[in-house]
Short mmCIF file of C-alpha atoms in Angstrom, two decimals:
data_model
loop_
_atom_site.label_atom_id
_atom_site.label_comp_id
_atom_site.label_asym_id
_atom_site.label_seq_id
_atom_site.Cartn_x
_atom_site.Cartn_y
_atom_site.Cartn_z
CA UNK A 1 0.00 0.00 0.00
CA UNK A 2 1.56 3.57 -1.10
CA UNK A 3 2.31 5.82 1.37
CA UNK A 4 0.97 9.19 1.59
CA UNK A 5 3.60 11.83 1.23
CA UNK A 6 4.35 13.16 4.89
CA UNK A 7 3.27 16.91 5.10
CA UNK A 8 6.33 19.10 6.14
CA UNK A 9 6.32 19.91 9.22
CA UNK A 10 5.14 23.47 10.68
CA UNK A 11 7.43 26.16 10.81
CA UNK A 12 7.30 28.14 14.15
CA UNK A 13 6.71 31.19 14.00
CA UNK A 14 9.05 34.29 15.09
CA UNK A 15 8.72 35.05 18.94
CA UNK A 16 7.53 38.17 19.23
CA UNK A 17 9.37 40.50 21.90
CA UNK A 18 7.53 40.84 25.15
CA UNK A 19 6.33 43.97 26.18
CA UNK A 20 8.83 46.01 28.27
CA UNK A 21 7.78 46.32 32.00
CA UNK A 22 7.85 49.48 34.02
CA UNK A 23 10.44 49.54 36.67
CA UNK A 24 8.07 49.22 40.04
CA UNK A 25 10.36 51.68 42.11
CA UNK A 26 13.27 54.01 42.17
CA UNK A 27 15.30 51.10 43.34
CA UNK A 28 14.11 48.43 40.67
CA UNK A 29 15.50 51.43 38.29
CA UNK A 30 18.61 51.69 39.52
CA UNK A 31 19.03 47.72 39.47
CA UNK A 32 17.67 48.22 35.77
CA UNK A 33 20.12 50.49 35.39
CA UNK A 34 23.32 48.60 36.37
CA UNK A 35 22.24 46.10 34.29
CA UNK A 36 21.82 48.21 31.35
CA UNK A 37 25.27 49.72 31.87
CA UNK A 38 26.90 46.07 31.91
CA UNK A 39 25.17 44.83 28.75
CA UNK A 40 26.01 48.11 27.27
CA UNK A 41 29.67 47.68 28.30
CA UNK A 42 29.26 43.89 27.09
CA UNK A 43 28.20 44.95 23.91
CA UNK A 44 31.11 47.18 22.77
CA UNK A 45 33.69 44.03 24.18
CA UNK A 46 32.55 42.05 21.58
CA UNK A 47 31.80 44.40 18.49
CA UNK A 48 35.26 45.94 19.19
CA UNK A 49 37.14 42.16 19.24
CA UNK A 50 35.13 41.43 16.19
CA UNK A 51 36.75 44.82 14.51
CA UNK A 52 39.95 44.62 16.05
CA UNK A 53 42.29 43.71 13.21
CA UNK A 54 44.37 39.95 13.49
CA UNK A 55 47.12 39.76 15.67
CA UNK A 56 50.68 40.32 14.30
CA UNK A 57 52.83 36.99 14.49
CA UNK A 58 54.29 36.67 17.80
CA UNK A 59 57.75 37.25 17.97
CA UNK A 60 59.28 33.74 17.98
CA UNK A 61 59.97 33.09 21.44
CA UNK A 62 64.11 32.81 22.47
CA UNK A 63 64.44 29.16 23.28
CA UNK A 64 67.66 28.30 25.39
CA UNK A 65 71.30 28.20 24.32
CA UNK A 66 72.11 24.50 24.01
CA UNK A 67 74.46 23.77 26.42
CA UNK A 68 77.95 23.14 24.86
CA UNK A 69 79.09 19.81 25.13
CA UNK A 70 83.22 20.39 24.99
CA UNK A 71 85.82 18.51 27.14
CA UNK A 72 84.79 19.56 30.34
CA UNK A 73 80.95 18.39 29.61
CA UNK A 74 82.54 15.54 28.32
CA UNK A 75 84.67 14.60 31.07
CA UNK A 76 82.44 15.06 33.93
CA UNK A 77 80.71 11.19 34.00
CA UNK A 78 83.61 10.09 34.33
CA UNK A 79 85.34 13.10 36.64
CA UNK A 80 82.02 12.00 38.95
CA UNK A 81 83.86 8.77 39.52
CA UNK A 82 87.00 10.45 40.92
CA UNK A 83 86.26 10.58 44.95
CA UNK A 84 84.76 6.93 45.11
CA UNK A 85 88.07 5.96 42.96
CA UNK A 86 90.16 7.81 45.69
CA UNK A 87 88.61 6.26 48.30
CA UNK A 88 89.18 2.85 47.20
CA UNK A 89 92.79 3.87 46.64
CA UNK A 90 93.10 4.76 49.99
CA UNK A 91 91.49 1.86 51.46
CA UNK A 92 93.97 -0.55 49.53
CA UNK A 93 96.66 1.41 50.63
CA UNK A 94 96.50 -0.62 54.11
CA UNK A 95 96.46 -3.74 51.79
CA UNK A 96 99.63 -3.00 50.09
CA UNK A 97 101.50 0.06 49.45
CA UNK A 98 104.96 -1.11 47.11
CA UNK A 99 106.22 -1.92 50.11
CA UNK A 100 109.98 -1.87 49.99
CA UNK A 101 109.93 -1.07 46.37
CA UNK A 102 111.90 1.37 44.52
CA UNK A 103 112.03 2.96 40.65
CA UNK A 104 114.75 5.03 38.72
CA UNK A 105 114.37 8.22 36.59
CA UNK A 106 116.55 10.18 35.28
CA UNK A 107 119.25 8.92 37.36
CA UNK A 108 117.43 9.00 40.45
CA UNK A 109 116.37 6.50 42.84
CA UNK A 110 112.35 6.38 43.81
CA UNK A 111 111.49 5.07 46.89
CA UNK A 112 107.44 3.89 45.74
CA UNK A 113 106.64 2.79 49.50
CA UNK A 114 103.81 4.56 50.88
CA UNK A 115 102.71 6.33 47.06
CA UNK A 116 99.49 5.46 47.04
CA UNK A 117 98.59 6.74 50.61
CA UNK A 118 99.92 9.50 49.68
CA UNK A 119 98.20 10.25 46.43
CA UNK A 120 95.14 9.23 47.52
CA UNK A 121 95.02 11.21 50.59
CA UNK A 122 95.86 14.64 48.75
CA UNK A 123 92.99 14.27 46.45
CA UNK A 124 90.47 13.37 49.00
CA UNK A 125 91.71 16.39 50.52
CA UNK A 126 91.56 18.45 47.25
CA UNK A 127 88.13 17.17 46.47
CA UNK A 128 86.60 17.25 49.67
CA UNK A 129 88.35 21.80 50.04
CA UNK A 130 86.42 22.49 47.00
CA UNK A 131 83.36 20.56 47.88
CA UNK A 132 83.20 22.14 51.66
CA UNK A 133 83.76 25.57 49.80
CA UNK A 134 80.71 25.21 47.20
CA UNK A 135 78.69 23.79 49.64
CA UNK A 136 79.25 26.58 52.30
CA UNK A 137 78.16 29.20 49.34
CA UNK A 138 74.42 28.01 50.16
CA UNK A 139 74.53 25.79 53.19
CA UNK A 140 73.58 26.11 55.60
CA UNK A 141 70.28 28.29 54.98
CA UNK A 142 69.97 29.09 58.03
CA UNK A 143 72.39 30.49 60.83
CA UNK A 144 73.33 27.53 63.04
CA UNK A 145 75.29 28.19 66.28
CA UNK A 146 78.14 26.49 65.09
CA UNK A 147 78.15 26.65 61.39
CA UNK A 148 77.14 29.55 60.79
CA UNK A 149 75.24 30.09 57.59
CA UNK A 150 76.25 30.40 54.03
CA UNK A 151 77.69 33.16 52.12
CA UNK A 152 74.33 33.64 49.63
CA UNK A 153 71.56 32.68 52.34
CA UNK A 154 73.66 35.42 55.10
CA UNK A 155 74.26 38.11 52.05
CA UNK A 156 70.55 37.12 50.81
CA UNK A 157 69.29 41.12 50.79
CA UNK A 158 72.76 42.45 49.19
CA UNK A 159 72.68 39.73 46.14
CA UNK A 160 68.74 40.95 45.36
CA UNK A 161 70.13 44.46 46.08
CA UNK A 162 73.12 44.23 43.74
CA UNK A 163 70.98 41.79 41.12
CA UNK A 164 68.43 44.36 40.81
CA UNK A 165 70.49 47.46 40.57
CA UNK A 166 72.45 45.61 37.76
CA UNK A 167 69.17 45.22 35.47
CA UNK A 168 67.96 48.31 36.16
CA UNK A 169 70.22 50.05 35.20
CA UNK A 170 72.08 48.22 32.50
CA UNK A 171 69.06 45.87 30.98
CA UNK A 172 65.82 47.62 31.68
CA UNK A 173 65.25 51.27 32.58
CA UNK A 174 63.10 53.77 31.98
CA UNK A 175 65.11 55.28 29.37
CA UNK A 176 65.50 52.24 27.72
CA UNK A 177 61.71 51.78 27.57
CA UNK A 178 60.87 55.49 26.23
CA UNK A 179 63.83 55.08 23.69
CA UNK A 180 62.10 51.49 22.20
CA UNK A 181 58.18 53.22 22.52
CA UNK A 182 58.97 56.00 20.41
CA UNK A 183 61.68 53.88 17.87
CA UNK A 184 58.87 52.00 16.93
CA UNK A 185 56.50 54.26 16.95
CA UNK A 186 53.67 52.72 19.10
CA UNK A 187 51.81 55.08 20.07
CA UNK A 188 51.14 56.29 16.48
CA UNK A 189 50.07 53.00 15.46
CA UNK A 190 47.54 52.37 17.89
CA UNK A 191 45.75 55.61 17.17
CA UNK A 192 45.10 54.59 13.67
CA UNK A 193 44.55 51.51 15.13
CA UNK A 194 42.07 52.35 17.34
CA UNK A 195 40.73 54.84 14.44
CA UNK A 196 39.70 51.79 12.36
CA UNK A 197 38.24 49.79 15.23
CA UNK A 198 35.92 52.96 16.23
CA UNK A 199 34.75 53.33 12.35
CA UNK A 200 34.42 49.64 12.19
CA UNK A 201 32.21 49.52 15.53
CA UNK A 202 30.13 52.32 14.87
CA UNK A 203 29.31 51.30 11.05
CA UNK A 204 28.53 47.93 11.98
CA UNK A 205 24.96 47.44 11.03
CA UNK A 206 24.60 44.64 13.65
CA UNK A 207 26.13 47.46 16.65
CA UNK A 208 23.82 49.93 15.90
CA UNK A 209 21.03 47.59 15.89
CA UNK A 210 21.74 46.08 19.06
CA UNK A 211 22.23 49.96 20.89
CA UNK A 212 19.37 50.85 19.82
CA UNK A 213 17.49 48.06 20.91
CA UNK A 214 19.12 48.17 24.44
CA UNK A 215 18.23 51.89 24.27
CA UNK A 216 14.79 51.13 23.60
CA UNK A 217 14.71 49.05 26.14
CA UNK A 218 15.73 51.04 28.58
CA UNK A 219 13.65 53.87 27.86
CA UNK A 220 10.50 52.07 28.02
CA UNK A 221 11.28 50.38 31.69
CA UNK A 222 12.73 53.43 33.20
CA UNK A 223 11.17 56.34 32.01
CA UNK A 224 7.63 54.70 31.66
CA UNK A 225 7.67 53.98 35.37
CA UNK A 226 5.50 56.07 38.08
CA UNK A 227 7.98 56.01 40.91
CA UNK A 228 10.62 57.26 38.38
CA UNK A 229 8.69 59.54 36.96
CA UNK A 230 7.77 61.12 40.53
CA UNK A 231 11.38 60.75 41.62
CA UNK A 232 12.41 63.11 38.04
CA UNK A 233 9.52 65.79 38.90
CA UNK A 234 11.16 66.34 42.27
CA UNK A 235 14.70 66.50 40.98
CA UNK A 236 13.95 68.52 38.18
CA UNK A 237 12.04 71.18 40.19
CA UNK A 238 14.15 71.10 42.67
CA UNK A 239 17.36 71.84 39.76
CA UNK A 240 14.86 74.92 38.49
CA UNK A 241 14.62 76.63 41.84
CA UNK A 242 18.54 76.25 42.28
CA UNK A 243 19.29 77.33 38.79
CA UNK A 244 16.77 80.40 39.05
CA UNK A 245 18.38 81.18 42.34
CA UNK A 246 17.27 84.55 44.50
CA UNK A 247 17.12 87.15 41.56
CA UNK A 248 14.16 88.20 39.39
CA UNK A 249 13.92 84.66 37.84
CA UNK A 250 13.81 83.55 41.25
CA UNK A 251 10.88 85.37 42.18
CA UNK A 252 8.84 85.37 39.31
CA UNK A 253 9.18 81.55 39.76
CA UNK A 254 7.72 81.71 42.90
CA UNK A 255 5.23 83.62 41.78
CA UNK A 256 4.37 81.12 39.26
CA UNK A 257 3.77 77.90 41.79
CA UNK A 258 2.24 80.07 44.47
CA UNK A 259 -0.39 81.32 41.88
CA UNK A 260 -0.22 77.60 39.88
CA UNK A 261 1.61 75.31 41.78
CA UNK A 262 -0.22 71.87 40.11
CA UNK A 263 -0.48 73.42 36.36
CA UNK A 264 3.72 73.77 37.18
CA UNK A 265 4.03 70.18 38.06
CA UNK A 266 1.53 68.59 35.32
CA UNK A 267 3.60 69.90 32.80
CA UNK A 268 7.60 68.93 33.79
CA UNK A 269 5.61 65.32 34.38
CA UNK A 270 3.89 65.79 30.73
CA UNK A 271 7.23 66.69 29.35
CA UNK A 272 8.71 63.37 31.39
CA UNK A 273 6.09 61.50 30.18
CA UNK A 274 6.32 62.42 26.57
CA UNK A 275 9.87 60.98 26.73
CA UNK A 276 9.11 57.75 25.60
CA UNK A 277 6.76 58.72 22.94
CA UNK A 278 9.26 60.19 21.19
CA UNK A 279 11.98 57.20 21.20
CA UNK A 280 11.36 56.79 17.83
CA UNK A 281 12.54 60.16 16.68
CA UNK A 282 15.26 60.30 19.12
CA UNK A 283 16.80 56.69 17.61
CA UNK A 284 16.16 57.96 14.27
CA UNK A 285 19.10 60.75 15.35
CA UNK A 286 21.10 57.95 16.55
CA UNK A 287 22.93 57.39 12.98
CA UNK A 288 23.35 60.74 12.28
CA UNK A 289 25.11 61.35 16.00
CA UNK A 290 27.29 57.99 15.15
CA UNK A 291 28.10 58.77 11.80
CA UNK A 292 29.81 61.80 13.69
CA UNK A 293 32.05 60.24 16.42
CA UNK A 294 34.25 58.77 14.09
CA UNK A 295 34.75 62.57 12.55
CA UNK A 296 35.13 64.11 15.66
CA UNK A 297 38.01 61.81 17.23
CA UNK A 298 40.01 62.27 13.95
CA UNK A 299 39.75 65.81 14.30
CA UNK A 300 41.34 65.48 17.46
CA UNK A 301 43.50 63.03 16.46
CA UNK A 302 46.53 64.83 17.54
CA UNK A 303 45.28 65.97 20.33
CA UNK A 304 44.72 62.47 21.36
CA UNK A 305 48.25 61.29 20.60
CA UNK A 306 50.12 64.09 22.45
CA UNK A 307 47.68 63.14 25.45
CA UNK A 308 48.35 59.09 25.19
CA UNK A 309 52.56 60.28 24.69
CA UNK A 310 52.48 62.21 27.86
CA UNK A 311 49.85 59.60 29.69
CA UNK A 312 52.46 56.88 28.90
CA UNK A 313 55.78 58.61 29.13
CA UNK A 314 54.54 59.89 32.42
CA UNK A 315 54.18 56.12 33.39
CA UNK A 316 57.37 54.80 32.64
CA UNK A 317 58.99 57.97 34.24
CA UNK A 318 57.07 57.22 37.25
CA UNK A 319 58.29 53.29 36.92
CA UNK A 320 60.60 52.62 39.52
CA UNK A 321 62.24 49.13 38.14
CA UNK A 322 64.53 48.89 40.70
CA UNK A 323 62.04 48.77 42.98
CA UNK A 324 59.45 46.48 41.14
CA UNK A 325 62.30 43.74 41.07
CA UNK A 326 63.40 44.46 44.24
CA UNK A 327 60.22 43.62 45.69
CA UNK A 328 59.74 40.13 43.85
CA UNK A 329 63.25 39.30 44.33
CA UNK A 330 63.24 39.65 47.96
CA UNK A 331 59.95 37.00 48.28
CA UNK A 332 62.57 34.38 47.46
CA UNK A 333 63.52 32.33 50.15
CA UNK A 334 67.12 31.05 50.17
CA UNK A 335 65.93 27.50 48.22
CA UNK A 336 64.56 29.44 45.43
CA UNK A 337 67.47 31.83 45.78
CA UNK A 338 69.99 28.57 45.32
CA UNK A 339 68.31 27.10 42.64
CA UNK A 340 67.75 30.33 40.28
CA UNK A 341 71.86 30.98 41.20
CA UNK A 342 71.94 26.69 40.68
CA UNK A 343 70.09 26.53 37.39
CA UNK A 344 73.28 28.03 35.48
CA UNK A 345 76.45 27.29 37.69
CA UNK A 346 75.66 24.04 39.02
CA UNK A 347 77.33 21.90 35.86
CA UNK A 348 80.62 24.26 36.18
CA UNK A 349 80.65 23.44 40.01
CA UNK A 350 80.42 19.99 40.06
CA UNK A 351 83.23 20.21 37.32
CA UNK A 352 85.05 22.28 40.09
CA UNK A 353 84.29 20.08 43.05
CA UNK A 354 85.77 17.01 40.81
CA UNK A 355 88.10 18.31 39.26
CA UNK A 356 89.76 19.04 43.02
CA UNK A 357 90.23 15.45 43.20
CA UNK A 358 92.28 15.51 40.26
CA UNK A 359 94.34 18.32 40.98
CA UNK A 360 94.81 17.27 44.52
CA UNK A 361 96.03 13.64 43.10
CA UNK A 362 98.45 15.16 40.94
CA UNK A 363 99.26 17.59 43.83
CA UNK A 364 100.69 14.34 45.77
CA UNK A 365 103.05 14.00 43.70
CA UNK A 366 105.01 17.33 44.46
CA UNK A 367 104.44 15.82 47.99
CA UNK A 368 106.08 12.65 47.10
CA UNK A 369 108.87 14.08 44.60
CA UNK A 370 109.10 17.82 44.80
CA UNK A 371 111.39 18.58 42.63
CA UNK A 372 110.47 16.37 39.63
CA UNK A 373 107.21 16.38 40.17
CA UNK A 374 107.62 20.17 39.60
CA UNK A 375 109.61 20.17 36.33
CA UNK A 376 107.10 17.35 35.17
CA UNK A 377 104.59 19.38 35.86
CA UNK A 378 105.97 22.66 34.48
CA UNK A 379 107.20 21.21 31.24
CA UNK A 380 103.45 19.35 30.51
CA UNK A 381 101.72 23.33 31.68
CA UNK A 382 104.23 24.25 29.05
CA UNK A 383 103.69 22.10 26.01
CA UNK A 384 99.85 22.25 26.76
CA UNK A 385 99.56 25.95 26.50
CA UNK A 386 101.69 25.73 23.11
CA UNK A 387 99.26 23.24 21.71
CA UNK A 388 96.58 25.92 22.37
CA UNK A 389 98.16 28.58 21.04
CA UNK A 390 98.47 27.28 18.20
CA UNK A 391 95.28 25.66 17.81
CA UNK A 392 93.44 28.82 18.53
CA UNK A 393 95.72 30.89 15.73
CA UNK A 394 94.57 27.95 13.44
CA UNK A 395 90.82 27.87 13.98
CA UNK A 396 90.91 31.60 14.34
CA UNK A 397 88.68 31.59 17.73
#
């Protein structure tokens, strides 16, 4: 059996607005209001990010240096290695120690006995100088009766003191910041800027709509109310009798409402309530005023510019950036004081710390053999530094 074709189905009709109700009382108007203000306020957010023109690419954002991976990166696995190496030396010292033995060099007779004790020991002692020195830059935090405290968390103030003064006045000043405002010219291209979003905002069909719909809206609830209405007679008659003051005005005023007092009244609340009965010519005027605003502020234009130069020079004068990082500095405790001084140095002193093993190894030897140890020493400083020298005349850097 065919199927009868399935009628389409009904198509709602447009909800018509409901009828604007009178604010009740002077307060209800005053809530009304408010609210008016914030959708009005609401309304020019948006129109003005739909008109405000794409942002410019960001600058690309500085991504850290890699860190250099040369020698000394290289060599500090293995340079981590050197204490626990030491201390195993020293411990099989008491195993055996060439006892009784002896070498010859350059003529010389070597007694070995007792070498390794003493190698060992001077680069415990070299390690463990330069570790007890980093350490005691930042431990401990806090003064201890004994101890002490350490050089950074004691001299906590003068490092934010002297780390603040040194970007302030070599990174970031105020001078600095007026000299890159007015190289680019910023201030000059947010006028026009702000030129094209005003045109664009006020010759948006859709903005002008909307105001005047809000406007409507807010005519009809405040104005069309009784309590308001009451509340405007007194203020306005009370504005007339200030404004006509004690002169001939004055009395022929009085005059007036002693001979007429309700005739005076009936018409200020006739004129009141005439106001929204002529909404419709008053939004009518409402293009005509827009069309002008845009006119107006590029007439001024300059006027605008010198004002937003001075309003924003005047800021940065007033910006005290030795101060401002002064202040934020000086919330860090000592931890976050070690690690910001920890996030750059800490690689170089561990390299440090290790490499006083090393040096205090080699060092036994001048304990040991004086003498040779010396000239071995001075003639390896010797050829290394030639090797460099001529390296760095070959490379050029």
């Amino acid at each position: 059996m065919p199927q009868e074709p399935s009628s389409p189905p009904p198509v709602p009709e447009p909800d018509t607005p409901e009828p604007a109700v009178p604010a009740a009382s002077v307060p209800e108007a005053r809530e009304i209001t408010r609210a008016r203000a914030r959708d009005l306020r609401d309304l020019l957010a948006r129109y003005v990010r739909r008109h405000l023109p794409p942002r410019p690419p960001a600058h690309p954002r500085i991504e850290e240096p890699p860190r250099l991976v040369g020698t000394h990166a290289r060599l500090l696995p293995f340079l981590r290695l050197v204490p626990l190496l030491l201390a195993l030396l020293f411990g099989f010292s008491f195993v055996w120690d060439f006892p009784g033995m002896t070498a010859t060099a350059f003529g010389r007779t070597l007694a070995l006995d007792g070498l390794l004790r003493i190698l060992s020991v001077s680069g415990l002692i070299g390690f463990a100088t330069n570790w007890l020195a980093i350490t005691m830059l930042f431990h401990p935090r806090r003064k201890r009766p004994v101890f002490g405290q350490g050089l950074i968390p004691a001299q906590r103030e003068r490092i934010v003191y002297r780390l603040a003064r040194a970007v302030s006045e070599e990174l970031i000043n105020e001078e600095i910041i007026k000299q890159k405002i007015e190289e680019h010219e910023i201030i000059p291209k947010y006028r026009e800027m702000a030129l094209r979003v005003t045109r664009g905002v006020i010759e948006d069909p859709g903005f002008r709509t909307e105001l005047k719909a809000l406007t409507a809206d807010y005519v009809e609830r405040v104005l069309a109310s009784e309590a308001v209405r009451r509340r405007l007679n007194e203020l306005i008659v009370q504005k007339i009798e200030e404004h006509a003051g004690d002169g001939l005005g004055g009395l022929a005023l009085k005059a007036y409402r002693f001979l007429n007092e309700e005739d005076f009244k009936r018409r200020i609340d006739r004129a009141i309530h005439n106001l929204p009965a002529s909404l419709d010519a008053v939004l009518d005027e409402f293009d005509h005023l827009l069309d002008r605003v845009p006119v107006l502020i590029e007439a001024r234009a300059e006027d605008i510019e010198a004002w937003a130069t001075r309003l924003v020079l005047g800021f940065v004068e007033n910006l005290d950036v030795h101060t401002m990082i002064m202040s934020n500095m000086m919330q860090y405790d000592e931890r976050r004081l070690e690690d910001l001084l920890k996030k750059t140095t800490n690689e170089q002193l561990n390299y440090i710390k290790y490499l006083g093993g090393v040096l205090g190894f080699f060092g036994g030897l001048v304990i040991w053999e004086p003498l040779l140890a010396l000239a071995a020493f001075g003639a390896l400083g010797l050829l290394l530094w030639t090797v460099d020298a001529a390296l760095f005349r070959l490379t050029g850097r």
